mmCIF file of C-alpha atoms in Angstrom:
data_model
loop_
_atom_site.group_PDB
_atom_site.id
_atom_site.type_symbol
_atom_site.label_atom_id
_atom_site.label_comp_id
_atom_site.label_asym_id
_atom_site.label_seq_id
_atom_site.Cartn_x
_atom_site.Cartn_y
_atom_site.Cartn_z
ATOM 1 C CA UNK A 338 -1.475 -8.154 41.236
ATOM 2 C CA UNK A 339 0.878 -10.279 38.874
ATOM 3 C CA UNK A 340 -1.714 -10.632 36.209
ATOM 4 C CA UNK A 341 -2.272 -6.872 36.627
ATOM 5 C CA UNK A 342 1.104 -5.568 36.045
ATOM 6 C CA UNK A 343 1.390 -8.722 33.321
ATOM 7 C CA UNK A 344 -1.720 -7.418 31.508
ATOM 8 C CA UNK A 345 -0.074 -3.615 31.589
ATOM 9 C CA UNK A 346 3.154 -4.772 30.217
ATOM 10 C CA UNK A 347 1.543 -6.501 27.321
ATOM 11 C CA UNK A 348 -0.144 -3.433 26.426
ATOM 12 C CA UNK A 349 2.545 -1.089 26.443
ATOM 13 C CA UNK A 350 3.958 -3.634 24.039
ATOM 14 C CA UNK A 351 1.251 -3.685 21.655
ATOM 15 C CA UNK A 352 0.928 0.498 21.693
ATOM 16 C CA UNK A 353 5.187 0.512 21.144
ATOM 17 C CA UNK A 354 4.888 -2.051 18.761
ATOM 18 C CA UNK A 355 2.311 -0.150 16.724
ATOM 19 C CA UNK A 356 3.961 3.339 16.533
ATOM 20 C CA UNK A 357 5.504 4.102 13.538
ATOM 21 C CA UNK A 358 4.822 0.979 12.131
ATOM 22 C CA UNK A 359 2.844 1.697 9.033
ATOM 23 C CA UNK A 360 4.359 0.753 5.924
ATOM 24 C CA UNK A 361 5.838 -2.483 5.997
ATOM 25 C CA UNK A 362 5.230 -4.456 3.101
ATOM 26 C CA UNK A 363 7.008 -7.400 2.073
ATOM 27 C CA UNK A 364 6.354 -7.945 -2.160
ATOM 28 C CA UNK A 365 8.633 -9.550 -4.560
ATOM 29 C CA UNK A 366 8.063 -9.318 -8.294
ATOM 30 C CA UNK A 367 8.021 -6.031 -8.451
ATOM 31 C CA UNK A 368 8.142 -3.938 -11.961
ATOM 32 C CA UNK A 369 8.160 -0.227 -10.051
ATOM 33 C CA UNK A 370 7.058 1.596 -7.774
ATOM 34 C CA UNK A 371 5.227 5.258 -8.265
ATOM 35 C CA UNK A 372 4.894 7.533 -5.504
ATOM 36 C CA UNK A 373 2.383 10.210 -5.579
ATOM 37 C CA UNK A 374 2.972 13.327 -3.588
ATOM 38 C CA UNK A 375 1.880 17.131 -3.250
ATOM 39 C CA UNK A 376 5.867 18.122 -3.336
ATOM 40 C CA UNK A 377 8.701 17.178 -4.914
ATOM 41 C CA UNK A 378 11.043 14.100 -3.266
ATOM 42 C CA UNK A 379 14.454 15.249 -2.821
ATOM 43 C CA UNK A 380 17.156 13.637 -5.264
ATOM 44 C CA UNK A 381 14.052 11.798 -7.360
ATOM 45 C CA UNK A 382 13.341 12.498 -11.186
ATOM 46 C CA UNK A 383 9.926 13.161 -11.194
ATOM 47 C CA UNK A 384 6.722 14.472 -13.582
ATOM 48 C CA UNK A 385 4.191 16.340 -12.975
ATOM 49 C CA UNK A 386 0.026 15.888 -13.389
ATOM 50 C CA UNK A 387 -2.506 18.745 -11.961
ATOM 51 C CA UNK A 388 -0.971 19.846 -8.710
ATOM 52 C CA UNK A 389 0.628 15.901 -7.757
ATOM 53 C CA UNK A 390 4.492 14.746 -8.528
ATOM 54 C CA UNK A 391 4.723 11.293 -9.988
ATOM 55 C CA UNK A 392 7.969 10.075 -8.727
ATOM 56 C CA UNK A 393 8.890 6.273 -10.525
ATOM 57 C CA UNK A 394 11.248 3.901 -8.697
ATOM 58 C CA UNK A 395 12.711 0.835 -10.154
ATOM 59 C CA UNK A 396 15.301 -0.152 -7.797
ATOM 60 C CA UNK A 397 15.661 -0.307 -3.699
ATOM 61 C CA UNK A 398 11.925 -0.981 -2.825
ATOM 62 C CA UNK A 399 12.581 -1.858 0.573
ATOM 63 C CA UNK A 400 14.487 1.137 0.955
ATOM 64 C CA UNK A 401 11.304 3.250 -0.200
ATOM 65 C CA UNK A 402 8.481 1.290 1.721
ATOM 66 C CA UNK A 403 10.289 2.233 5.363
ATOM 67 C CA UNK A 404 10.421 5.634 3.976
ATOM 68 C CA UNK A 405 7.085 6.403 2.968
ATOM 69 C CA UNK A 406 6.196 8.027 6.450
ATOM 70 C CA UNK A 407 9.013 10.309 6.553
ATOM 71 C CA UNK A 408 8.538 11.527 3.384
ATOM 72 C CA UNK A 409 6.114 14.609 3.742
ATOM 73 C CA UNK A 410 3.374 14.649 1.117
ATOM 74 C CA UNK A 411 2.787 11.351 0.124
ATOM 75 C CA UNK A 412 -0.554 11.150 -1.231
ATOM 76 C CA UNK A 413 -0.656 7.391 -2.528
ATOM 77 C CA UNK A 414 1.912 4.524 -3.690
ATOM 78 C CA UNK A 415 1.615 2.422 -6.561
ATOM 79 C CA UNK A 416 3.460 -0.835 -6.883
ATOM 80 C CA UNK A 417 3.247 -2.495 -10.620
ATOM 81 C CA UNK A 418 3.884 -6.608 -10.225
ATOM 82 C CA UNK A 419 4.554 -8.567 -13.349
ATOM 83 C CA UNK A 420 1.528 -9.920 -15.016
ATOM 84 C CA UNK A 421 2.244 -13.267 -14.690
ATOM 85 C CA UNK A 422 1.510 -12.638 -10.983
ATOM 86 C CA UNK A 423 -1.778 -14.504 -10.034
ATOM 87 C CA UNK A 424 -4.474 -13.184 -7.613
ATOM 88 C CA UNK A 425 -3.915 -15.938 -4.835
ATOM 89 C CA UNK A 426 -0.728 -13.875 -4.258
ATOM 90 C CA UNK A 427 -2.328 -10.715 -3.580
ATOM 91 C CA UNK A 428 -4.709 -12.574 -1.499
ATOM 92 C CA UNK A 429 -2.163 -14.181 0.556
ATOM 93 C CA UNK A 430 0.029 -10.924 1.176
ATOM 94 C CA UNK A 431 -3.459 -8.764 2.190
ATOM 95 C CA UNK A 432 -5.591 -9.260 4.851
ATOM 96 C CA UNK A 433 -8.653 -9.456 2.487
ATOM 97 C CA UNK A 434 -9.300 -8.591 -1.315
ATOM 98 C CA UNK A 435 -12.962 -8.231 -2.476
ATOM 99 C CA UNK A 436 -14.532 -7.470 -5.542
ATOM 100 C CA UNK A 437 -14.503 -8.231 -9.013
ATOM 101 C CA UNK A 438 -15.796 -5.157 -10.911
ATOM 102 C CA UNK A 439 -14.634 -3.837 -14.439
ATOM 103 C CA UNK A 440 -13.958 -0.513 -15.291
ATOM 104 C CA UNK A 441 -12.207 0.377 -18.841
ATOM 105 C CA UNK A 442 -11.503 -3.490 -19.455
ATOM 106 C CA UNK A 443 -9.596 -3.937 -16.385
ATOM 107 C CA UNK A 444 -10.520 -5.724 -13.369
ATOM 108 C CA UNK A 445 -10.684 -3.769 -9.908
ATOM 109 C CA UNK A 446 -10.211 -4.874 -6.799
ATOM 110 C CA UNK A 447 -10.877 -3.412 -3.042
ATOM 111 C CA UNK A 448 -8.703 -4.697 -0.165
ATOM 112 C CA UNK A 449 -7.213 -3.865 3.041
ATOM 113 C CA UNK A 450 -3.809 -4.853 5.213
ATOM 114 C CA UNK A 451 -2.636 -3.958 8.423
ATOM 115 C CA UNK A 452 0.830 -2.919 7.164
ATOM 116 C CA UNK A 453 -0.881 0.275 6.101
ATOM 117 C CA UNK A 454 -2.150 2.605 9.029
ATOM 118 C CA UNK A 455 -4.474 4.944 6.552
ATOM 119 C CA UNK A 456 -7.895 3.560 5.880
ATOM 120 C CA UNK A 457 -11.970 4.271 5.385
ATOM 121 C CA UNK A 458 -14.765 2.330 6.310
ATOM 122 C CA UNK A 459 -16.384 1.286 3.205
ATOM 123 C CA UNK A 460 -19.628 -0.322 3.496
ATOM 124 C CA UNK A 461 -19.270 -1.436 6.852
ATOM 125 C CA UNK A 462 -15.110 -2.837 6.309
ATOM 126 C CA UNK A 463 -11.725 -1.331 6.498
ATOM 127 C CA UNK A 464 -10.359 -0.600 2.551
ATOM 128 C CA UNK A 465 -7.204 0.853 2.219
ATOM 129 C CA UNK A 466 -5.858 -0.541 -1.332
ATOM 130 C CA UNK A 467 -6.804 -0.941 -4.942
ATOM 131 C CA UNK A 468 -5.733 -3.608 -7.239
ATOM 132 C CA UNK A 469 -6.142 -3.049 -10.740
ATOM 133 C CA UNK A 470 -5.703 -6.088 -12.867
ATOM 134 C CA UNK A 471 -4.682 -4.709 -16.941
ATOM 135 C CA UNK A 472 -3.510 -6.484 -19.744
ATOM 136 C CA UNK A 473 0.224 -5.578 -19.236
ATOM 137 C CA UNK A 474 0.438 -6.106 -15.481
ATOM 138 C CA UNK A 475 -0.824 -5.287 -11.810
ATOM 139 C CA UNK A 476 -0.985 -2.288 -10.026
ATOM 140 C CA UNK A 477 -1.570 -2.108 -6.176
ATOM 141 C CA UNK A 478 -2.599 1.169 -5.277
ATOM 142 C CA UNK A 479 -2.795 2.893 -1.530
ATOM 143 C CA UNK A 480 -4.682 3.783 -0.825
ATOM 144 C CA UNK A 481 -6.513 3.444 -4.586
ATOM 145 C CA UNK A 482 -4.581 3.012 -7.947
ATOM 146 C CA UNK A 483 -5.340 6.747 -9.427
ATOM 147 C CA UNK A 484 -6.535 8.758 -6.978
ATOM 148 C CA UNK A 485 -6.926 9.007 -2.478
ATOM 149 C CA UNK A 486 -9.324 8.904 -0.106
#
């Protein structure tokens, strides 16, 4: 009976621990950060492409990242890193990082973290972030650098 009521209270604190928990990333080196929503984001400068708002931030990054669920009609976050930033970072900080493919001269990456709740199965594994390696710097994308699921 101990073990049952044990094994109960464990797994109310996994299910508590997991709500609302979905953006929590922990990056240093950042350049900026560019939200991508369907609205505008109160108090933000922003521009405009087809129907999404481009909203740049370049200070307060924590600040933002425990935001990002509030904020109604996110469609994607991009984080640019410093190009002197090397790959075994970005493989340290995700869960996994695959790929190696080339599109426009850049190298593209597919990953996935926990930290993010959104994802798609993508030949068989969880993906829920793009890294885009250019000549100027990084950009990690979720959930992909120019566009969503």
């Amino acid at each position: 009976m101990k073990r049952l009521i044990a094994f109960i209270f464990v797994v109310c604190c996994m299910v508590m621990g997991q709500s609302g928990e979905s953006v929590k990333l922990d990056f240093d080196n950042i350049q900026k950060v560019v939200l991508v929503s369907s609205c505008e984001i109160e108090g933000r400068e922003f521009f405009m492409s087809g129907n999404d708002y481009y909203t740049t931030i370049n200070q307060d990054y924590a600040g933002i990242f425990q935001q990002i669920d509030a904020i109604d009609g996110i469609k994607g976050v991009n984080i640019y890193f410093d190009k002197s930033t090397k790959l075994s970072y970005f493989k340290d900080k995700l869960d996994f990082i695959s790929g190696d493919s080339e599109i426009e001269g850049n190298k593209v990456y597919q990953g996935y973290t926990h930290k993010y709740k959104k994802f798609n199965w993508i030949d068989g594994k969880k993906e829920n972030c793009q890294l885009v390696q250019t000549n100027d710097c990084w950009i990690l994308g979720f959930p992909l650098v120019l566009t969503g699921f």
